[in-house]
XYZ file of C-alpha atoms in Angstrom:
672
model
C 34.623 -28.837 13.242
C 33.268 -29.628 16.698
C 32.821 -33.405 16.800
C 29.912 -33.014 19.234
C 27.981 -31.122 16.575
C 28.467 -32.955 13.261
C 26.804 -31.492 10.206
C 26.961 -34.736 8.272
C 24.956 -37.777 9.271
C 27.238 -40.698 8.369
C 24.390 -43.181 7.958
C 23.917 -44.288 4.401
C 21.222 -42.520 2.478
C 20.936 -39.694 4.992
C 21.503 -36.079 4.097
C 23.452 -33.417 5.985
C 21.661 -32.222 9.120
C 21.866 -29.089 11.214
C 23.903 -29.597 14.400
C 22.592 -32.755 16.047
C 18.990 -32.349 14.891
C 16.611 -33.746 12.304
C 16.645 -30.482 10.336
C 18.307 -30.832 6.911
C 21.123 -28.357 6.340
C 19.501 -27.438 3.026
C 16.642 -25.584 4.731
C 19.080 -22.907 5.928
C 19.649 -21.893 2.300
C 15.901 -21.925 1.632
C 15.096 -19.743 4.655
C 17.816 -17.199 3.773
C 16.600 -17.193 0.180
C 13.052 -16.479 1.341
C 14.211 -13.658 3.633
C 16.090 -11.953 0.788
C 13.262 -12.472 -1.695
C 10.643 -11.039 0.674
C 12.949 -8.095 1.442
C 13.186 -7.573 -2.306
C 9.450 -7.753 -2.967
C 8.085 -5.810 -0.001
C 10.845 -3.208 -0.185
C 10.047 -2.481 -3.813
C 6.301 -2.481 -3.209
C 6.536 -0.166 -0.181
C 7.536 2.833 -2.330
C 5.512 1.890 -5.414
C 2.421 4.054 -4.829
C 4.470 7.198 -4.122
C 6.611 6.368 -7.164
C 3.523 6.505 -9.374
C 2.321 9.651 -7.643
C 5.582 11.638 -7.544
C 7.704 10.269 -10.376
C 4.976 9.735 -12.986
C 2.734 12.503 -11.601
C -0.305 10.248 -11.788
C -3.300 11.097 -9.627
C -4.167 9.106 -6.511
C -6.857 7.006 -8.189
C -4.676 5.887 -11.113
C -1.738 5.220 -8.794
C -3.934 3.090 -6.539
C -5.470 1.213 -9.476
C -2.093 0.279 -11.006
C -0.708 -0.689 -7.594
C -3.572 -3.123 -6.992
C -3.446 -4.425 -10.563
C 0.193 -5.341 -9.912
C -0.713 -6.965 -6.575
C -3.513 -8.946 -8.228
C -1.127 -10.163 -10.927
C 1.300 -11.299 -8.223
C -1.459 -13.491 -6.761
C -2.477 -14.906 -10.144
C 0.953 -15.988 -11.397
C 1.379 -18.701 -8.704
C -0.921 -20.798 -10.882
C 1.667 -20.571 -13.661
C 4.491 -21.478 -11.282
C 2.585 -24.453 -9.891
C 1.865 -25.842 -13.361
C 5.496 -25.396 -14.428
C 6.792 -27.134 -11.289
C 4.333 -30.043 -11.229
C 4.074 -30.787 -14.930
C 7.357 -29.758 -16.481
C 10.448 -28.525 -14.636
C 10.049 -29.566 -11.021
C 10.248 -27.170 -8.079
C 14.018 -26.604 -8.096
C 14.387 -25.598 -11.743
C 11.175 -23.564 -11.630
C 12.556 -21.540 -8.718
C 15.876 -20.998 -10.522
C 14.398 -19.958 -13.894
C 11.678 -17.716 -12.512
C 14.119 -16.130 -10.042
C 16.213 -15.097 -13.039
C 13.090 -13.543 -14.562
C 12.486 -11.880 -11.187
C 16.005 -10.364 -11.144
C 15.685 -9.084 -14.707
C 12.380 -7.439 -13.777
C 13.987 -5.698 -10.803
C 16.880 -4.434 -12.928
C 14.544 -3.060 -15.601
C 12.406 -1.434 -12.905
C 15.462 0.204 -11.340
C 16.734 1.511 -14.684
C 13.257 2.875 -15.443
C 13.484 5.024 -12.287
C 16.544 6.965 -13.513
C 15.166 10.439 -14.413
C 17.806 11.221 -17.034
C 17.012 8.094 -19.051
C 14.508 9.149 -21.720
C 11.142 10.803 -21.309
C 8.164 9.790 -19.196
C 6.885 7.353 -21.823
C 10.199 5.454 -21.605
C 9.998 5.418 -17.799
C 6.430 4.123 -17.843
C 7.195 1.383 -20.387
C 10.303 0.201 -18.533
C 8.482 0.263 -15.204
C 5.474 -1.664 -16.477
C 7.683 -4.291 -18.164
C 9.712 -4.577 -14.972
C 6.613 -4.936 -12.812
C 5.200 -7.613 -15.112
C 8.414 -9.660 -14.865
C 8.535 -9.142 -11.094
C 4.928 -10.336 -10.792
C 5.750 -13.400 -12.904
C 8.824 -14.115 -10.813
C 7.500 -13.549 -7.302
C 4.189 -15.246 -8.014
C 5.773 -18.089 -9.949
C 8.122 -19.115 -7.136
C 5.560 -18.500 -4.368
C 3.951 -21.988 -4.453
C 7.317 -23.676 -4.964
C 9.697 -22.395 -2.287
C 7.748 -23.406 0.827
C 6.783 -26.752 -0.717
C 10.393 -27.324 -1.771
C 11.431 -26.686 1.834
C 8.900 -29.249 3.028
C 10.320 -31.789 0.563
C 13.671 -31.699 2.372
C 12.307 -33.544 5.414
C 11.898 -37.261 5.932
C 8.298 -38.442 6.216
C 8.722 -39.338 9.894
C 9.943 -35.840 10.838
C 6.516 -34.203 10.826
C 7.074 -31.986 13.875
C 10.341 -30.643 12.449
C 8.601 -29.889 9.165
C 5.871 -27.947 10.982
C 8.470 -25.927 12.900
C 10.226 -25.227 9.614
C 7.073 -23.622 8.251
C 6.915 -21.409 11.352
C 10.537 -20.346 10.800
C 9.767 -19.861 7.119
C 6.874 -17.524 7.980
C 9.135 -15.720 10.451
C 11.683 -15.087 7.681
C 8.926 -13.648 5.494
C 7.904 -11.126 8.135
C 11.500 -10.323 9.090
C 12.337 -9.512 5.466
C 9.170 -7.469 5.137
C 9.817 -5.618 8.417
C 13.347 -4.530 7.556
C 12.645 -3.654 3.929
C 9.500 -1.592 4.565
C 11.507 0.493 7.031
C 14.730 0.818 5.006
C 13.587 1.416 1.418
C 11.447 4.501 2.222
C 14.576 5.955 3.859
C 16.556 5.261 0.697
C 13.806 6.956 -1.297
C 13.216 10.040 0.841
C 16.400 10.722 2.799
C 18.840 10.047 -0.042
C 18.720 12.459 -2.961
C 19.895 11.615 -6.471
C 19.365 13.489 -9.727
C 18.057 16.374 -7.607
C 15.010 14.509 -6.244
C 13.862 11.449 -4.283
C 16.141 8.543 -5.145
C 13.702 5.944 -6.493
C 16.482 4.340 -8.535
C 18.289 3.464 -5.282
C 15.057 2.465 -3.529
C 14.421 -0.053 -6.323
C 18.097 -0.956 -6.806
C 18.670 -2.253 -3.279
C 15.719 -4.723 -3.493
C 17.130 -5.798 -6.878
C 20.487 -6.531 -5.207
C 18.715 -8.550 -2.483
C 16.983 -10.630 -5.146
C 20.330 -11.325 -6.800
C 21.610 -12.412 -3.374
C 18.531 -14.623 -2.911
C 19.257 -16.383 -6.199
C 22.964 -16.844 -5.381
C 22.185 -18.287 -1.927
C 19.621 -20.695 -3.363
C 22.011 -21.949 -6.041
C 24.787 -22.313 -3.420
C 22.758 -24.985 -1.647
C 22.130 -26.976 -4.819
C 24.221 -29.975 -3.785
C 22.301 -30.372 -0.515
C 18.740 -30.357 -1.826
C 16.399 -33.293 -2.192
C 14.898 -32.696 -5.633
C 11.710 -34.572 -6.410
C 10.814 -34.972 -10.093
C 7.562 -33.479 -11.450
C 4.641 -35.829 -10.819
C 1.864 -34.240 -12.855
C -0.164 -31.198 -12.064
C -2.892 -31.750 -9.499
C -4.711 -28.590 -10.570
C -5.062 -29.869 -14.118
C -6.288 -33.245 -12.864
C -8.899 -31.546 -10.696
C -10.072 -29.392 -13.606
C -10.308 -32.423 -15.879
C -12.263 -34.347 -13.258
C -14.719 -31.477 -12.778
C -15.056 -30.980 -16.522
C -15.728 -34.673 -17.135
C -18.323 -34.792 -14.340
C -20.214 -31.839 -15.822
C -19.993 -33.234 -19.338
C -21.119 -36.696 -18.264
C -24.038 -35.273 -16.267
C -25.245 -33.251 -19.241
C -25.133 -36.374 -21.426
C -27.261 -38.333 -18.956
C -30.191 -36.057 -18.234
C -32.851 -38.736 -18.717
C -35.193 -39.267 -15.767
C -34.754 -43.017 -16.207
C -31.119 -42.771 -15.166
C -30.753 -42.933 -11.367
C -29.612 -39.796 -9.619
C -26.299 -39.687 -7.836
C -25.658 -38.254 -4.407
C -23.175 -35.660 -5.634
C -22.678 -34.093 -9.041
C -18.973 -35.051 -8.963
C -19.980 -38.724 -8.771
C -20.657 -38.464 -12.519
C -16.864 -38.565 -13.006
C -16.598 -42.080 -11.517
C -16.444 -43.737 -14.952
C -13.003 -42.252 -15.582
C -11.496 -41.128 -12.271
C -10.731 -42.935 -9.022
C -12.880 -42.771 -5.922
C -10.038 -41.178 -3.980
C -9.565 -38.330 -6.482
C -13.303 -37.683 -6.670
C -13.551 -37.635 -2.877
C -10.644 -35.214 -2.616
C -12.146 -32.950 -5.276
C -15.393 -32.920 -3.287
C -13.462 -31.708 -0.272
C -11.754 -29.058 -2.381
C -15.027 -27.750 -3.821
C -16.602 -27.544 -0.365
C -13.626 -25.623 1.001
C -13.545 -23.346 -2.057
C -17.218 -22.577 -1.510
C -16.358 -21.568 2.040
C -13.477 -19.421 0.755
C -15.592 -17.340 -1.651
C -15.722 -14.245 0.609
C -12.080 -14.414 1.642
C -10.412 -12.527 -1.252
C -12.308 -9.443 -0.077
C -10.236 -9.509 3.116
C -6.985 -9.463 1.154
C -8.278 -6.858 -1.282
C -8.827 -4.520 1.661
C -5.737 -5.673 3.539
C -3.555 -4.501 0.631
C -4.899 -0.965 1.045
C -2.024 -0.478 3.509
C 0.295 0.026 0.563
C -2.012 2.384 -1.313
C -4.791 4.328 0.421
C -3.296 4.111 3.909
C 0.056 5.302 2.560
C -1.652 8.166 0.733
C -3.468 8.994 3.968
C -0.112 9.141 5.768
C 1.172 11.739 3.261
C -1.478 14.132 4.620
C -0.437 13.725 8.265
C 2.226 15.067 10.620
C 5.114 12.580 10.662
C 7.326 14.250 13.276
C 7.839 11.839 16.197
C 10.333 14.146 17.922
C 13.464 12.018 17.693
C 12.637 10.760 14.195
C 10.574 11.878 11.222
C 8.899 8.942 9.477
C 8.411 8.766 5.740
C 4.713 8.170 4.873
C 5.484 4.824 3.226
C 7.444 3.720 6.309
C 4.259 3.244 8.323
C 3.801 -0.067 6.513
C 6.614 -1.562 8.624
C 4.172 -1.631 11.554
C 2.302 -4.570 10.030
C 5.174 -7.108 9.931
C 6.444 -5.795 13.285
C 3.059 -6.305 14.919
C 2.690 -9.724 13.278
C 5.961 -10.837 14.884
C 4.734 -9.525 18.244
C 1.180 -10.862 18.001
C 1.953 -14.444 16.919
C 3.491 -15.539 20.258
C 1.022 -13.425 22.236
C -1.936 -15.076 20.508
C -0.505 -18.609 20.469
C 0.879 -18.610 24.015
C -1.489 -16.220 25.737
C -4.787 -15.310 24.084
C -5.812 -18.675 22.621
C -4.970 -20.712 25.773
C -6.871 -18.155 27.852
C -9.927 -18.517 25.602
C -9.679 -22.314 25.877
C -9.580 -22.018 29.666
C -12.913 -20.191 29.436
C -14.382 -23.313 27.748
C -15.074 -21.406 24.527
C -14.613 -23.423 21.345
C -12.610 -20.918 19.301
C -12.561 -22.872 16.033
C -10.493 -21.839 13.007
C -13.620 -20.513 11.287
C -14.464 -18.392 14.322
C -10.902 -17.101 14.418
C -11.124 -16.073 10.776
C -14.502 -14.422 11.274
C -13.073 -12.523 14.251
C -10.123 -11.483 12.107
C -12.502 -10.039 9.531
C -14.360 -8.111 12.230
C -11.077 -6.633 13.457
C -10.143 -5.663 9.898
C -13.526 -3.987 9.458
C -12.965 -2.041 12.668
C -9.555 -0.978 11.313
C -11.169 0.604 8.273
C -13.738 2.254 10.506
C -10.891 3.922 12.395
C -9.230 4.846 9.082
C -12.457 6.612 8.111
C -12.462 8.601 11.349
C -8.838 9.639 10.793
C -9.638 10.693 7.220
C -12.506 12.882 8.438
C -10.170 14.676 10.858
C -7.593 15.152 8.097
C -10.146 16.628 5.717
C -11.196 19.201 8.306
C -7.855 20.919 7.644
C -8.222 20.903 3.845
C -8.896 23.890 1.647
C -12.614 24.533 0.991
C -13.909 22.695 -2.047
C -14.068 24.909 -5.141
C -17.353 24.920 -7.082
C -18.498 26.638 -10.308
C -19.125 30.404 -10.137
C -17.226 30.681 -6.872
C -13.676 31.608 -5.931
C -11.738 32.267 -2.741
C -9.887 35.429 -1.796
C -7.938 36.947 1.088
C -6.124 40.253 1.645
C -2.461 40.704 2.596
C -1.957 44.265 3.777
C 1.744 45.097 3.374
C 1.188 48.831 3.881
C 2.011 50.649 7.115
C -1.571 51.402 8.152
C -4.983 49.635 8.175
C -6.813 49.409 4.828
C -10.553 48.996 4.247
C -11.209 46.727 1.251
C -14.523 46.705 -0.606
C -15.268 44.393 -3.559
C -18.016 45.101 -6.084
C -21.283 43.196 -5.382
C -19.639 41.325 -2.474
C -20.311 41.632 1.248
C -16.801 40.899 2.522
C -14.175 42.409 4.834
C -16.446 44.361 7.149
C -13.486 45.459 9.279
C -10.289 47.188 8.076
C -7.357 44.854 7.410
C -4.499 45.680 9.759
C -0.938 46.042 8.509
C 0.770 42.621 8.212
C -2.284 40.937 9.696
C -2.325 37.146 9.307
C -5.512 36.203 7.419
C -7.586 33.743 9.431
C -9.128 32.080 6.375
C -10.173 32.688 2.799
C -13.432 34.441 1.972
C -15.838 33.282 -0.738
C -16.419 35.324 -3.915
C -19.734 34.743 -5.726
C -19.417 35.283 -9.492
C -22.022 35.601 -12.235
C -20.243 33.280 -14.657
C -17.006 31.470 -15.398
C -15.170 34.765 -14.938
C -16.092 38.302 -13.942
C -14.395 41.692 -13.847
C -14.690 43.155 -10.343
C -13.858 46.560 -8.914
C -11.758 46.574 -5.753
C -11.933 49.768 -3.665
C -9.178 50.513 -1.147
C -9.701 53.157 1.539
C -6.532 54.325 3.258
C -5.940 57.432 5.391
C -8.943 59.215 3.902
C -8.104 58.321 0.304
C -10.148 55.953 -1.892
C -8.573 54.090 -4.824
C -10.235 51.730 -7.333
C -8.615 48.746 -9.080
C -10.236 46.376 -11.608
C -9.310 42.696 -11.759
C -10.732 39.736 -13.679
C -11.558 36.833 -11.369
C -12.043 33.273 -12.667
C -14.259 30.656 -11.063
C -12.812 27.792 -8.993
C -9.644 29.788 -8.271
C -7.878 31.037 -5.148
C -6.454 34.564 -4.898
C -4.537 36.901 -2.614
C -4.979 40.660 -2.952
C -1.620 42.217 -2.118
C -1.945 45.808 -0.854
C 1.268 47.857 -0.603
C 2.682 51.376 -0.788
C 4.584 52.431 -3.914
C 5.971 55.902 -4.630
C 3.969 57.460 -1.817
C 0.652 56.006 -2.975
C -1.368 52.842 -2.308
C -1.251 50.088 -4.916
C -2.285 46.445 -5.238
C -1.750 43.177 -7.089
C -4.059 40.152 -7.444
C -2.004 36.934 -7.405
C -3.064 33.296 -7.699
C -2.649 30.952 -4.716
C -2.534 27.160 -4.432
C -5.934 25.498 -4.663
C -5.033 22.461 -2.541
C -2.429 21.234 -0.109
C 0.995 20.284 -1.504
C 1.171 16.541 -2.128
C 3.268 13.945 -0.300
C 3.706 16.059 2.821
C 5.845 18.655 1.051
C 5.779 22.345 1.939
C 5.142 25.066 -0.646
C 6.743 28.505 -0.396
C 6.737 31.640 -2.543
C 8.342 35.049 -2.061
C 7.134 38.622 -2.445
C 9.970 41.114 -2.896
C 9.167 44.324 -1.026
C 12.560 45.851 -1.832
C 13.228 48.435 -4.527
C 15.725 46.154 -6.256
C 15.683 42.650 -7.686
C 16.843 39.781 -5.459
C 18.266 36.311 -6.031
C 17.456 33.792 -3.317
C 19.176 30.540 -2.380
C 17.135 28.326 -0.047
C 19.046 25.080 0.447
C 22.195 25.544 -1.642
C 20.317 23.983 -4.551
C 17.294 26.127 -5.309
C 17.824 29.552 -6.839
C 14.859 31.899 -7.098
C 14.895 35.304 -8.788
C 12.232 37.794 -7.662
C 11.780 41.179 -9.301
C 11.455 44.358 -7.264
C 8.412 46.340 -6.078
C 6.260 43.542 -4.603
C 6.575 41.076 -7.458
C 5.762 37.479 -6.475
C 7.662 34.312 -7.341
C 6.159 30.951 -8.255
C 5.671 28.359 -5.517
C 8.596 26.030 -4.764
C 8.075 22.628 -3.157
C 10.425 21.714 -0.316
C 10.891 18.883 2.139
C 9.635 19.617 5.635
C 12.554 21.166 7.505
C 13.953 24.297 9.166
C 15.553 26.565 6.571
C 17.750 29.121 8.343
C 20.851 29.105 6.160
C 19.473 30.644 2.982
C 21.051 33.529 1.095
C 19.596 36.701 -0.400
C 21.762 38.456 -2.962
C 20.998 42.079 -3.846
C 22.927 44.981 -5.353
C 23.972 45.872 -1.806
C 25.526 42.463 -1.176
C 24.768 39.001 0.204
C 22.577 38.577 3.268
C 21.364 35.704 5.447
C 17.831 34.448 4.774
C 16.025 32.670 7.627
C 12.689 31.004 6.811
C 12.200 28.913 9.958
C 10.166 25.689 9.879
C 8.322 24.866 6.669
C 5.919 22.202 7.897
C 4.155 19.165 6.390
C 1.498 20.059 3.815
C 1.621 23.802 4.464
C 1.812 26.662 1.973
C 3.633 29.888 2.827
C 3.997 33.397 1.446
C 7.201 35.062 2.635
C 7.495 38.830 2.191
C 10.967 40.369 2.066
C 10.465 43.690 3.861
C 13.936 45.192 4.319
C 17.609 44.507 4.911
C 19.114 45.216 8.318
C 22.163 44.120 10.294
C 23.495 41.765 7.632
C 20.236 39.797 7.398
C 17.038 40.007 5.389
C 13.930 40.852 7.386
C 10.902 38.801 6.359
C 7.260 38.313 7.254
C 5.802 34.819 6.842
C 2.116 34.093 6.205
C 0.683 30.556 6.291
C -1.597 30.337 3.241
C -2.629 26.723 3.844
C -2.366 25.272 7.325
C 0.118 22.484 8.015
C -1.000 18.887 8.545
C -2.331 18.821 12.109
C -3.319 15.138 12.485
C -0.349 13.140 13.720
C 0.679 9.944 11.946
C 0.526 8.124 15.289
C -3.275 8.112 14.896
C -2.778 5.416 12.246
C -1.374 3.076 14.892
C -4.795 1.803 16.122
C -5.871 0.815 12.604
C -2.553 -0.998 12.059
C -2.994 -2.785 15.402
C -6.451 -4.006 14.412
C -5.576 -5.013 10.831
C -2.482 -6.897 12.066
C -4.434 -8.704 14.779
C -7.029 -9.529 12.145
C -4.328 -10.924 9.863
C -2.957 -13.162 12.632
C -6.405 -14.624 13.261
C -7.288 -14.782 9.601
C -4.071 -15.755 7.829
C -2.045 -17.734 10.352
C -5.070 -19.930 10.942
C -4.422 -21.629 7.654
C -5.605 -19.482 4.757
C -3.351 -18.314 1.952
C -5.336 -15.830 -0.140
C -4.244 -12.318 -0.986
C -5.716 -9.427 -2.808
C -11.056 7.502 -1.573
C -10.785 9.435 1.085
C -13.011 8.931 4.009
C -16.073 7.875 2.018
C -13.992 5.027 0.552
C -12.942 3.883 4.001
C -16.574 3.800 5.126
C -17.367 1.720 2.032
C -14.514 -0.654 2.875
C -15.840 -1.004 6.418
C -19.378 -1.841 5.284
C -18.120 -4.281 2.643
C -15.906 -6.149 5.077
C -18.591 -6.465 7.739
C -21.059 -7.701 5.106
C -18.562 -10.292 3.903
C -17.903 -11.298 7.533
C -21.605 -12.000 8.087
C -21.758 -14.115 4.914
C -18.618 -15.989 5.938
C -19.941 -16.686 9.442
C -23.251 -18.055 8.101
C -21.436 -20.271 5.605
C -19.036 -21.413 8.315
C -21.923 -22.418 10.596
C -23.121 -24.942 8.034
C -19.660 -26.196 7.143
C -18.784 -29.684 8.401
C -15.088 -30.547 8.676
C -13.822 -33.691 6.952
C -10.695 -35.553 8.079
C -8.682 -36.601 4.985
C -7.536 -39.761 6.783
C -11.144 -40.917 7.044
C -11.711 -40.401 3.324
C -10.649 -43.860 2.136
C -12.586 -45.588 4.927
C -15.782 -43.744 3.989
C -15.282 -44.416 0.298
C -14.905 -48.153 0.967
C -18.380 -48.197 2.548
C -20.035 -46.998 -0.640
C -22.327 -49.520 -2.216
C -22.030 -49.604 -5.969
C -24.209 -51.219 -8.592
C -23.921 -51.010 -12.350
C -26.702 -50.081 -14.768
C -25.452 -50.393 -18.364
C -22.274 -48.388 -18.607
C -23.272 -46.139 -15.656
C -22.372 -46.496 -11.966
C -24.916 -45.587 -9.293
C -23.356 -44.619 -5.974
C -25.159 -44.775 -2.616
C -23.478 -42.634 0.026
C -24.260 -41.463 3.500
C -25.353 -37.852 3.142
C -23.195 -35.223 4.819
C -24.856 -32.275 6.483
C -24.103 -29.092 4.546
């Protein structure tokens, strides 16, 4: 060991220090533990919404609701952890025991994501049990780890303790940054059991939580472990309860009034505790609107992720997964903190503007509201590319003319297709069929080279159809096939095949998917594929094996591919885009992430620690947040700061007099 950098302070009673500083060596284990734990939590949570949507096949609303129920539980369980640490086990043992619960939850969650293990009911039960244990673990240790780190410092090392909290917050964002980028890759780019590998995406965070526990235990001999000293929360609740009870018992007008309703607890509790509870209640009153900020902030992992699934994620050199966009938040936080602290705030101070913490938080809420306003604009642009909304007694139809010459199509009681449909003409859009009930039998008349042929088909309401026109045995024929009613979910591409050959074919798309299509213009079912170029497929017929090139199947698009003939060792195809690909680029989410992250820096770093469809929802979020911001600003205007160090001095100036068994307090009124 380098003698100029001793790790051990040889003075009696002192603990090991980091390399010639006043930082205890034990905090290194705590910071690494926090990094691994945050990697574990945020990595798991990053893929959670898509897990509900794709693995359980829940709809967007249920997936969002369960996601936020889990998040809310994670912010409730810290109360349990605080009570355990302060009243029973102490911080160290609480962290150890609840971390074990945390690890077990991760393992159960990972096992529940293995497709071959039982049916969906088993997967749901295992996942919900795992999420409950994870919420108990992550929430339970949340109030303990940072406080335990603060306990490692001597009382006189205040500046070092403050810097430790900055490093601690840095480790949180570093773990979040790396995990929210890596785990979506493990989910989407790695395939297991023939689909997205959620078991791996949950397993890696589980391994990081095991590592977090091992690292924390490894530093056991270095920690300063303070014994439990009673739970402050319980004392506060008892004080408040006694004050209310005592006030209700003494409602007589003959009993002198007291300056504050908490003064009715003075018969049982000390002046200092009552004064501190007064401060707490005033601050809590100010904090009433703040959970709304966190409720909307957490939409990044649900609605914003779902929005990203409907966008174009191709950045040229890299294709982002929709749940990877969440990594922008911790990245921007790490960038914004020094910019705000070293640049923006000093510049504002130079302009002689008193940018108080309350004003910073109000500004943060305004920025967050603007972020949701931008999210609403993006959602409007996305919806412009959606399929038309289906309503009762209406359906949609288009014509695919696979014959050699133009065909005039007439539909009974409908005024559609005024011009002949050219051979292999790409339909611009679907046309609307007006029905006289839930379903209706319609006559379709085809005019081709002077001949007129009639076909009858039953059309159901709220459905989408393609009329396939083709030549068979020297005559014109047709089929009415059902199309997709909405875009494929999660940015996948949908493709189906129409076999125009006179023999059956077997298709291989990506060496995994095998599709059999019968002859004479039969149509296959839709297959869902990842966005990619598919040029190495195979088409097997009675004549042999041929190359099948599909080209790019893009995000959110639906395709019909017609096999027309075989020539030169390859299958000739014609591709029609049934539903247009996602045309709004994911980069348009960047401004809303910039604003929400800047809002978080102003709102959260200032000293607060609270946390908690489609474009109409985003507009609602915007209005709600601006309304809450106005309320918060008004409340903040009337809030008067109190220095805790002045508390005892002010309490000593109170004049007390006794009347029976009651105490009347005279205090200087504080402006509220």
